[in-house]
mmCIF file of C-alpha atoms in Angstrom:
data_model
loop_
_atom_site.group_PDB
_atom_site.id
_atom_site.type_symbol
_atom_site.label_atom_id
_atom_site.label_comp_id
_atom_site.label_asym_id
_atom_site.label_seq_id
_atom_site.Cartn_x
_atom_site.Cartn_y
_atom_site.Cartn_z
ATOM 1 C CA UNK A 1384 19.315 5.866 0.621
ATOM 2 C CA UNK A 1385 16.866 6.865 3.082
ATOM 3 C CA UNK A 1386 19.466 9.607 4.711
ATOM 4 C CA UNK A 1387 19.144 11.406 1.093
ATOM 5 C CA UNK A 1388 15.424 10.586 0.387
ATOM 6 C CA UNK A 1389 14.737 13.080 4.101
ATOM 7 C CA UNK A 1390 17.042 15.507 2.596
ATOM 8 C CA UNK A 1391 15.269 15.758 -0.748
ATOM 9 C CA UNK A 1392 12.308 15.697 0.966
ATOM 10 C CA UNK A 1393 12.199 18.827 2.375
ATOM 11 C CA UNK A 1394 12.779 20.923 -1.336
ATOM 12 C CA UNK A 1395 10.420 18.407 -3.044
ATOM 13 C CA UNK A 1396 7.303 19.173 -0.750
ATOM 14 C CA UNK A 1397 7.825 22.503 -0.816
ATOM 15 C CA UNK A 1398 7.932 22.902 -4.317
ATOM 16 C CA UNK A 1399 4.865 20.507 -4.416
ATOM 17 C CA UNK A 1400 2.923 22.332 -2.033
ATOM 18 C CA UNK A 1401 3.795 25.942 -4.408
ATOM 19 C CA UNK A 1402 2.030 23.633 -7.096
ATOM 20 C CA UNK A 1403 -0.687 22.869 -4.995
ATOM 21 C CA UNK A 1404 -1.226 26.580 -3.868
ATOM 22 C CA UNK A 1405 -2.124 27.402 -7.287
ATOM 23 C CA UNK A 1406 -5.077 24.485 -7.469
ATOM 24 C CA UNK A 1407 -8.817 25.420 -6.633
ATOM 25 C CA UNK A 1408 -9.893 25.218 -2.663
ATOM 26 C CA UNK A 1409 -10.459 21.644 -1.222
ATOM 27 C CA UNK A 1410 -14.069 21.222 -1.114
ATOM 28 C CA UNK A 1411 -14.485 19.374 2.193
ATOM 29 C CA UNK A 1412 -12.214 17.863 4.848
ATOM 30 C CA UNK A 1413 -8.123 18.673 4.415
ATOM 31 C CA UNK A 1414 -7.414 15.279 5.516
ATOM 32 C CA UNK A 1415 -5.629 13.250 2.803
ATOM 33 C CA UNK A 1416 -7.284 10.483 2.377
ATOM 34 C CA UNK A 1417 -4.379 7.331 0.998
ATOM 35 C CA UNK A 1418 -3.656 4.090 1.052
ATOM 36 C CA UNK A 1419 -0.113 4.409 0.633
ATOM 37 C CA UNK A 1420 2.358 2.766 3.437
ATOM 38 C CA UNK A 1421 -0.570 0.794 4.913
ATOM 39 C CA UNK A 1422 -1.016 -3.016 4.690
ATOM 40 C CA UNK A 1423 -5.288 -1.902 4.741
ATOM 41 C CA UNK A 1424 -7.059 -0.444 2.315
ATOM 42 C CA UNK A 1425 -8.295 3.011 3.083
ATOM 43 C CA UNK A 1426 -12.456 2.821 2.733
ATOM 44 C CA UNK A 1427 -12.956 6.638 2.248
ATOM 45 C CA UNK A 1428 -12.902 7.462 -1.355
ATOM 46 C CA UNK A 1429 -10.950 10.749 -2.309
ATOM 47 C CA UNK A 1430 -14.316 12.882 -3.555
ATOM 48 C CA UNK A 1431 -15.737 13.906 -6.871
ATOM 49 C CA UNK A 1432 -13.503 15.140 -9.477
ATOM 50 C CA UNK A 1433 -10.307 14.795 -7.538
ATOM 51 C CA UNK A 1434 -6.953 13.039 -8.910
ATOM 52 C CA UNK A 1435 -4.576 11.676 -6.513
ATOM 53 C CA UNK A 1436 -1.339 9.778 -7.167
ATOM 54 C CA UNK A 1437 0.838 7.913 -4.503
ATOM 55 C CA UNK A 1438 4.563 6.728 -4.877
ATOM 56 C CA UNK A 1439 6.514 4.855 -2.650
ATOM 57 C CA UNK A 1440 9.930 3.148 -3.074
ATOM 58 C CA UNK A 1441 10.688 -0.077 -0.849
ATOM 59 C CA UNK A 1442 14.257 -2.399 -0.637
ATOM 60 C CA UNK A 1443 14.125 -5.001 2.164
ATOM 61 C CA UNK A 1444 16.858 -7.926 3.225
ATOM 62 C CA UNK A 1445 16.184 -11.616 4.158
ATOM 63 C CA UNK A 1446 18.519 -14.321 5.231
ATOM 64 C CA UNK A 1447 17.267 -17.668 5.413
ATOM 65 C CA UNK A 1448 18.059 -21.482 5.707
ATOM 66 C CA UNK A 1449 16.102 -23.780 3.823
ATOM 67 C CA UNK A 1450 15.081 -27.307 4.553
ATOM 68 C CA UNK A 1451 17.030 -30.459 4.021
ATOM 69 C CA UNK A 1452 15.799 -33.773 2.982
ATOM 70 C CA UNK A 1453 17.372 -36.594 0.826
ATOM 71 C CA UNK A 1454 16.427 -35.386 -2.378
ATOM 72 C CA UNK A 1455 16.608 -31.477 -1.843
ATOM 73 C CA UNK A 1456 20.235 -29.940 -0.770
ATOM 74 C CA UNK A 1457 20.502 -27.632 1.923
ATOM 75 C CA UNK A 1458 20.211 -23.737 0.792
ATOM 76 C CA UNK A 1459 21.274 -20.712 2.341
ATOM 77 C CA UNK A 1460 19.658 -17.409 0.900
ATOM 78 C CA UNK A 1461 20.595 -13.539 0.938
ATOM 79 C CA UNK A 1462 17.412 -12.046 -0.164
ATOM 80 C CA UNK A 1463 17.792 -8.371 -1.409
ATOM 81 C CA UNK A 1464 13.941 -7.097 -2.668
ATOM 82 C CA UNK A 1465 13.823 -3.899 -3.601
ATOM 83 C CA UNK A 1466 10.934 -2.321 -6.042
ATOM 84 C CA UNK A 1467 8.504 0.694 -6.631
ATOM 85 C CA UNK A 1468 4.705 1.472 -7.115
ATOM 86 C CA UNK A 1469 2.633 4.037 -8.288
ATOM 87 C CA UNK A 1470 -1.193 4.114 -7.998
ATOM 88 C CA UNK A 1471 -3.437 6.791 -9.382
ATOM 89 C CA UNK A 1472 -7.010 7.153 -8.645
ATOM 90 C CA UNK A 1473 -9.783 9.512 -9.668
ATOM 91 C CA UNK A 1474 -12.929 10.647 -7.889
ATOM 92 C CA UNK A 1475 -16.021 9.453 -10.681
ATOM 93 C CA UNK A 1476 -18.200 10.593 -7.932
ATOM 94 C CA UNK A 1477 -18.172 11.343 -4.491
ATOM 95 C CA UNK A 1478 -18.172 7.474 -3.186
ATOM 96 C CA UNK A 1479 -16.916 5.691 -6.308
ATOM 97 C CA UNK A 1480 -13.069 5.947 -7.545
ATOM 98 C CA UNK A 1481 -11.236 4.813 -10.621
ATOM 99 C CA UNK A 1482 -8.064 3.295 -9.548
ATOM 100 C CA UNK A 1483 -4.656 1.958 -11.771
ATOM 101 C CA UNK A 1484 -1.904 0.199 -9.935
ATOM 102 C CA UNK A 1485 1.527 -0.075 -11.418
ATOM 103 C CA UNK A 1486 3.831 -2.023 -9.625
ATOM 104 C CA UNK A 1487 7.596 -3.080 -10.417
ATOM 105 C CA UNK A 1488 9.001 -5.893 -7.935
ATOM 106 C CA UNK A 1489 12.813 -7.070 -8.115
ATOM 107 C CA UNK A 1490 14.761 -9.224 -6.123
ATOM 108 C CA UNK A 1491 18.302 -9.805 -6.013
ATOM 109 C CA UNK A 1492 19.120 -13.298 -4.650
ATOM 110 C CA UNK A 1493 22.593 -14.837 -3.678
ATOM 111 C CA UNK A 1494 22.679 -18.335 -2.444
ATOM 112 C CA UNK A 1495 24.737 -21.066 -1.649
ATOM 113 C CA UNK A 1496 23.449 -24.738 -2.392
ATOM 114 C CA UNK A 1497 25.024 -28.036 -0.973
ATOM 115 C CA UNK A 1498 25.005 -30.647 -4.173
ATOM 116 C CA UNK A 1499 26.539 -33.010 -1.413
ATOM 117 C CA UNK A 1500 25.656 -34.597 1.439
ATOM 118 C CA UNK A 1501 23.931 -31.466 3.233
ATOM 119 C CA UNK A 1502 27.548 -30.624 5.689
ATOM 120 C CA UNK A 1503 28.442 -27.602 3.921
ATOM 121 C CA UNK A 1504 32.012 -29.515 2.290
ATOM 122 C CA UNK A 1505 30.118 -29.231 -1.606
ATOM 123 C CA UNK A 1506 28.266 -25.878 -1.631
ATOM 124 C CA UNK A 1507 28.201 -23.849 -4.683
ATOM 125 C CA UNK A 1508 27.352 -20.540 -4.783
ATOM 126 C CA UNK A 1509 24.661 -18.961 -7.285
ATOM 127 C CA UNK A 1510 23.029 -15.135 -8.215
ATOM 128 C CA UNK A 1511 20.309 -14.001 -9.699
ATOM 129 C CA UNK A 1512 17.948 -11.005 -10.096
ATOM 130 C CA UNK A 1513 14.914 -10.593 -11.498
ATOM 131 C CA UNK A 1514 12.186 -8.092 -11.901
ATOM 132 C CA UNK A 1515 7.979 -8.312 -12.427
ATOM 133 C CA UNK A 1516 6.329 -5.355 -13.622
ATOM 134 C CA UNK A 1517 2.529 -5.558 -12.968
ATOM 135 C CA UNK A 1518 -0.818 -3.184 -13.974
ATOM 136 C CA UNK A 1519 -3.816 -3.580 -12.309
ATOM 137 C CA UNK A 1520 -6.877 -1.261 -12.742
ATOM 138 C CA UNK A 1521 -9.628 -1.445 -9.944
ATOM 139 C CA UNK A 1522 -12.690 0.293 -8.325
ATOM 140 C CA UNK A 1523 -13.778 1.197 -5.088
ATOM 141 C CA UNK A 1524 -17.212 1.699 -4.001
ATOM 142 C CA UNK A 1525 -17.828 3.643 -0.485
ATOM 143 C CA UNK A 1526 -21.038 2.065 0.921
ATOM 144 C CA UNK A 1527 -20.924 4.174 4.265
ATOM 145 C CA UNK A 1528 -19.718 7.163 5.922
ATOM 146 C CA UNK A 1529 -18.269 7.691 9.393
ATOM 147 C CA UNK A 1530 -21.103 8.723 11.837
ATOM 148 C CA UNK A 1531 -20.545 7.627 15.362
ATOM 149 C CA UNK A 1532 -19.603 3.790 16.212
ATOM 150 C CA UNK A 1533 -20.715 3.321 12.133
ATOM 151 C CA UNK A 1534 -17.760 3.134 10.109
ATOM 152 C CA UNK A 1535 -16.856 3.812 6.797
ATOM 153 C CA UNK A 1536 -17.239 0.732 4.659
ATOM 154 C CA UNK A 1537 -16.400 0.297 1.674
ATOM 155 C CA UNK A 1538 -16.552 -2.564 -1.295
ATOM 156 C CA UNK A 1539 -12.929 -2.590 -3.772
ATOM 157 C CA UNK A 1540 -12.621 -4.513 -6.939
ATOM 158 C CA UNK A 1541 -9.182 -5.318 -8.815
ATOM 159 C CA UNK A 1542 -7.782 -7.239 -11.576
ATOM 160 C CA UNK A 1543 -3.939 -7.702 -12.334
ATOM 161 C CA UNK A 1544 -2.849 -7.661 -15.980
ATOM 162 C CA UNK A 1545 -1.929 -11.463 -16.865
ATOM 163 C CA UNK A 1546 1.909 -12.734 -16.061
ATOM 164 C CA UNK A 1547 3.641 -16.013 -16.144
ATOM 165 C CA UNK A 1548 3.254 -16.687 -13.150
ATOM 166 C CA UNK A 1549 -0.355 -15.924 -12.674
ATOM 167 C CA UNK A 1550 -2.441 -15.617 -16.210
ATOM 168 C CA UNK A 1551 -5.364 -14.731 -13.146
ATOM 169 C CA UNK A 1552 -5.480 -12.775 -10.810
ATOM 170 C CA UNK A 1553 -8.135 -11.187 -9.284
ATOM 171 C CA UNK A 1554 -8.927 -9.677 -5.459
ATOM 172 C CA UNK A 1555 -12.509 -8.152 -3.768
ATOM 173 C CA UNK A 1556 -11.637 -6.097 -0.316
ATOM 174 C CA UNK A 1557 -14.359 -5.265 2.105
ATOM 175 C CA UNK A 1558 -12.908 -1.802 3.884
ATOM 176 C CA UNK A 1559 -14.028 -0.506 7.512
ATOM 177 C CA UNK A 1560 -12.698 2.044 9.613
ATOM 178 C CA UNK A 1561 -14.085 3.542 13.018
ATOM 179 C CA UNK A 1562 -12.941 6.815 13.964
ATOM 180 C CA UNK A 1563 -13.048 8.797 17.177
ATOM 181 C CA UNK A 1564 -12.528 12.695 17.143
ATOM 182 C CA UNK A 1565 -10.220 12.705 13.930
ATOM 183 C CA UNK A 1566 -7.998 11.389 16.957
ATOM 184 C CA UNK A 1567 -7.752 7.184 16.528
ATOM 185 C CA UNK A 1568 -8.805 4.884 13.623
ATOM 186 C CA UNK A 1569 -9.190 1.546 13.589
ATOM 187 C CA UNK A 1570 -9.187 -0.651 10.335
ATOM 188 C CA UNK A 1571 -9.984 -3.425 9.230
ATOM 189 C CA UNK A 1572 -10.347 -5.336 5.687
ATOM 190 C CA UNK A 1573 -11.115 -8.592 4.969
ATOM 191 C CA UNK A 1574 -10.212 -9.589 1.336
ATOM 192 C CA UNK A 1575 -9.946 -12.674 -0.816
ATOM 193 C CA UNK A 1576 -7.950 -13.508 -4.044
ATOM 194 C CA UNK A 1577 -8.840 -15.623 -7.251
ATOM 195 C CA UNK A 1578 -5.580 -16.844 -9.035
ATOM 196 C CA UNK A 1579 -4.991 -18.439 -11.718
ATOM 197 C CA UNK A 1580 -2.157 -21.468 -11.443
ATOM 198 C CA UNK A 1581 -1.246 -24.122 -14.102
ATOM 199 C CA UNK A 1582 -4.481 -23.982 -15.497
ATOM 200 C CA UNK A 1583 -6.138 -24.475 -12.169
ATOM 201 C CA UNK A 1584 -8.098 -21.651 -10.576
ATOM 202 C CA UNK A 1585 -7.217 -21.309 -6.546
ATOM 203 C CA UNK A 1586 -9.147 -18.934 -3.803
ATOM 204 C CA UNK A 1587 -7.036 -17.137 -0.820
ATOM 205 C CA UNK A 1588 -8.090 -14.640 1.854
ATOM 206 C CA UNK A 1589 -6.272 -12.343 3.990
ATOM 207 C CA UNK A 1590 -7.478 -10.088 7.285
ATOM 208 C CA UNK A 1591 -5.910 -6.911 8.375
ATOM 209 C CA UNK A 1592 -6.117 -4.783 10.904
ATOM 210 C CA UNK A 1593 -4.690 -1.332 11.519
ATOM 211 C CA UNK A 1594 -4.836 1.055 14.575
ATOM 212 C CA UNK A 1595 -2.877 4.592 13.938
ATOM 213 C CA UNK A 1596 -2.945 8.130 16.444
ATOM 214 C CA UNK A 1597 -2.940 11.299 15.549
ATOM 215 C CA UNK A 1598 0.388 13.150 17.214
ATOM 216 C CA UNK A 1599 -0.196 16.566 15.907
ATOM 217 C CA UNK A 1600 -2.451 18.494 13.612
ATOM 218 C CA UNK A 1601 -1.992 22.215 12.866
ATOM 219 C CA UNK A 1602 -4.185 23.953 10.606
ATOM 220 C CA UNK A 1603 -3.570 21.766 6.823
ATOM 221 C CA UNK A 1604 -0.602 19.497 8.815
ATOM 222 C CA UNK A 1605 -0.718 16.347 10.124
ATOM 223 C CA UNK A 1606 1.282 13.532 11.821
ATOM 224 C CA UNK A 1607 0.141 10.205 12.227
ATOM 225 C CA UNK A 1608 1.997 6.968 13.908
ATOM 226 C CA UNK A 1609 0.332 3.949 12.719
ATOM 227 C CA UNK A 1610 0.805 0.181 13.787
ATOM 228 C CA UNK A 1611 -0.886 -3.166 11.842
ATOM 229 C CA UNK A 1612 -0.772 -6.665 11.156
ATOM 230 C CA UNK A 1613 -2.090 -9.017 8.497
ATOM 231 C CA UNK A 1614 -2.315 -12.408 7.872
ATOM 232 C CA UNK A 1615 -2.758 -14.465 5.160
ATOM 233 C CA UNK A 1616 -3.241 -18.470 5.485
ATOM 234 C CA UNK A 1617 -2.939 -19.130 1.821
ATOM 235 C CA UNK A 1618 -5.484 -22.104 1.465
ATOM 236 C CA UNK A 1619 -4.078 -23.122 -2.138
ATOM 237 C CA UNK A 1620 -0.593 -23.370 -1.078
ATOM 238 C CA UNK A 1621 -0.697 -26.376 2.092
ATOM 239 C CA UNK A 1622 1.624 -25.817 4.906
ATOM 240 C CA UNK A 1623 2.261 -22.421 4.034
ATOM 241 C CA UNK A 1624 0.885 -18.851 5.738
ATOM 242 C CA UNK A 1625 2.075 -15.078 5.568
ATOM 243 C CA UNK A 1626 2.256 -13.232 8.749
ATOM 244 C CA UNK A 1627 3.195 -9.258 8.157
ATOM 245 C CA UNK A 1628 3.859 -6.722 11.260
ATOM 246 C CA UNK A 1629 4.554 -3.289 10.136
ATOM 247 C CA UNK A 1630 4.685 0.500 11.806
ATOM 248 C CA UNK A 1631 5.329 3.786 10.268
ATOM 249 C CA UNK A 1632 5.042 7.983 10.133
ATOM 250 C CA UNK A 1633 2.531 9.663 8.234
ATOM 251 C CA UNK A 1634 3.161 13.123 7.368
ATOM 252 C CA UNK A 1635 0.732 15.738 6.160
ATOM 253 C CA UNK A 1636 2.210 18.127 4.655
ATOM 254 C CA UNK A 1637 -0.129 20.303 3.177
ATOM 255 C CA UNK A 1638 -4.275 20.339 2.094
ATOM 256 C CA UNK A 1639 -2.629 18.335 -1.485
ATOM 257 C CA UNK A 1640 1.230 16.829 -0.111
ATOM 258 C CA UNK A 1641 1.646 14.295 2.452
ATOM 259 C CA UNK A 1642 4.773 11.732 3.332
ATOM 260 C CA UNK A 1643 5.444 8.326 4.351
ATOM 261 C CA UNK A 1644 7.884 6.382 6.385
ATOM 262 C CA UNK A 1645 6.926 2.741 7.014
ATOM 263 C CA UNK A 1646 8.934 -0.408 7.968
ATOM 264 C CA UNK A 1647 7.570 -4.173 7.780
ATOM 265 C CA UNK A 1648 8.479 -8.058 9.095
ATOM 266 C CA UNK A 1649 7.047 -10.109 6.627
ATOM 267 C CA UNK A 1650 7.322 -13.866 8.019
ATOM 268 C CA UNK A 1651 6.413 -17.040 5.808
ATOM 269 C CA UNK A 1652 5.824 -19.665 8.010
ATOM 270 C CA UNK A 1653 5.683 -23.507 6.480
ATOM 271 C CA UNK A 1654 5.244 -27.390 7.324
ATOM 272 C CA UNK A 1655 8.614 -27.607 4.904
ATOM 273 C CA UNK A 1656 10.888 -25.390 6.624
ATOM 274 C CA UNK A 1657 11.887 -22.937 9.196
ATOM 275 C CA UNK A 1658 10.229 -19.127 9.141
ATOM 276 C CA UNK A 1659 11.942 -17.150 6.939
ATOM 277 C CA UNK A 1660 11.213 -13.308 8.177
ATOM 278 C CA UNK A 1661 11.637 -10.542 5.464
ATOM 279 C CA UNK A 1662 12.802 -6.519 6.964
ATOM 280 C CA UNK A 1663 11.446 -4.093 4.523
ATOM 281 C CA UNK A 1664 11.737 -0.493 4.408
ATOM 282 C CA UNK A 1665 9.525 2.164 2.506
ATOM 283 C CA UNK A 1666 9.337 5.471 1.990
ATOM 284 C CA UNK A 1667 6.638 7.499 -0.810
ATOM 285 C CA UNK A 1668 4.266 10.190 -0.952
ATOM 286 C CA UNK A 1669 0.558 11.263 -1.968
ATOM 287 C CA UNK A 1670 -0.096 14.217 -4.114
ATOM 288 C CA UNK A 1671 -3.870 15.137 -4.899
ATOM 289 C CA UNK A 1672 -5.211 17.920 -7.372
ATOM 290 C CA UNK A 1673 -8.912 18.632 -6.554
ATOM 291 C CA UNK A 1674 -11.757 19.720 -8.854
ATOM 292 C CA UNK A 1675 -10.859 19.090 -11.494
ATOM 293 C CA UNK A 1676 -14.563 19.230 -12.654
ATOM 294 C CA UNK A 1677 -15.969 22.331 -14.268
ATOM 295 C CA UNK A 1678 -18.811 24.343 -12.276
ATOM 296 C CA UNK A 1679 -20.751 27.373 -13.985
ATOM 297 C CA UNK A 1680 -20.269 30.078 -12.043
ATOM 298 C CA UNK A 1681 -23.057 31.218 -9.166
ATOM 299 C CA UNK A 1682 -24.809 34.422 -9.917
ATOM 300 C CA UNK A 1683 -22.853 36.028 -6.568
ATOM 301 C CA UNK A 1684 -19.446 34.717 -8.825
ATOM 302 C CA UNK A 1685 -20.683 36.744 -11.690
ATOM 303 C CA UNK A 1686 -21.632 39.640 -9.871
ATOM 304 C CA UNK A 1687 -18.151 40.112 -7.836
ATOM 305 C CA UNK A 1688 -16.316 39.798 -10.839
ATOM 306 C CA UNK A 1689 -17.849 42.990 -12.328
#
């Protein structure tokens, strides 16, 4: 899958970047500024007038063995995730974005239960799939810019359409990044969720971190190897917390065109069982259009094109 996604790769930013040639100038910095592939949220906002979208694809595998006790059977899991994601955002102003989320999660799980006595003689094998298609529309808020050891900060609010699972859900993320000569960045965001669960509202929180090096910048082109971690206790579940490790490649293609590689350990650690550690893999891409506001022309405009 991946093998064919690098091949069409090359053909599918090039034709992207011919689109983008024909868009006005970038007004400021050429540095695309995305939150795909990361586990952080990106605090700079994408600037005034400018829509953005970012894609990614992700399938993952996890094998696990469950716990055992008198009343619950023995279970052995092949976990196959796989799903997609598409966020677009638009620059209201230069520190505040509009932002829609559209997410569609599946999972294809085969397992084998023991209805006996837990030795493996009585096990019965079962499959299912299912997929969860989510929309959640958000803001973010820049408070700060990047000057020195100040970071960018920034303040993002989102809300997930209702689903069976969770009629409520609702996250804030506080955003900062330090960064030294367009070189290193450091990240970190410190969020907490409000979810609604049989009819009872719960609070969790989650801190991530992220620390990613430039390897090469020409001109508009960029590459940039990124490592983070996250972790996420889950206070209304007891005895259960999220640990995710992840790495990738980010690719700058051009001023409006840049590329993602990432791969991820998710582990779910609980009181009730053993860890069960999830491998996913990702790949997706960021495409922005800029100015896409209307400016009169200046009187030196008028007067060259006479």
């Amino acid at each position: 899958m991946y093998r064919s996604f690098l091949r069409a790769a090359s053909p599918v930013a090039s034709l992207l970047s011919l689109v983008a040639f024909t868009s006005p100038a970038l007004a400021e910095s050429t540095r695309i500024e995305s939150d795909r592939a990361t586990l952080t949220t990106n605090p700079n906002t994408v600037g005034e007038g400018t829509l953005q979208g970012e894609l990614g694809l992700e399938v993952g595998l996890q094998t696990y063995r469950g716990f055992t006790t008198e009343t619950t059977p023995a279970l052995e899991a092949d976990v196959r995730p796989f799903g997609g994601s598409l966020r677009v955002k638009y620059g209201l102003f230069d520190n505040l974005d509009l932002e829609l989320s559209v997410s569609s999660l599946g999972e294809h799980r085969q397992s084998e239960v023991d209805i006996g006595s837990g030795d493996g003689s009585t096990a019965v094998s079962e499959e299912t799939a299912h997929v969860l298609t989510t929309f959640a529309p958000g803001v973010k808020v820049q408070l700060l810019e990047s000057a020195g050891y100040v970071p960018s900060l920034s303040l993002g609010l989102s809300t997930t359409f209702a689903t069976a699972e969770f009629p409520l859900n609702a996250q804030v993320n506080l955003g900062a990044e330090w960064e030294y000569d367009d070189f290193v960045r450091a990240r970190l965001n410190l969020g907490g969720l409000v979810l609604g669960v049989n009819e009872a509202i719960e609070f969790d929180y989650f801190v991530a971190a992220m620390l990613s090096v430039r390897l090469l910048a020409v001109d508009a082109q960029r590459v940039d190897l990124f490592a983070e971690a996250s972790l996420e206790p889950l206070p209304s579940i007891p005895g259960l917390e999220r640990q995710v490790f992840a790495g990738g490649l980010l690719y700058q293609v051009s001023e409006q065109v840049q590329l993602d590689l990432t791969a991820r350990a998710v582990s779910v650690v609980s009181d009730l069982s053993d860890p069960a550690t999830l491998f996913i893999l990702g790949a997706g891409g960021t495409f922005r259009w800029c100015c896409l506001l209307y400016t009169s022309p200046s009187p030196r405009d008028v007067e060259e094109s006479r």
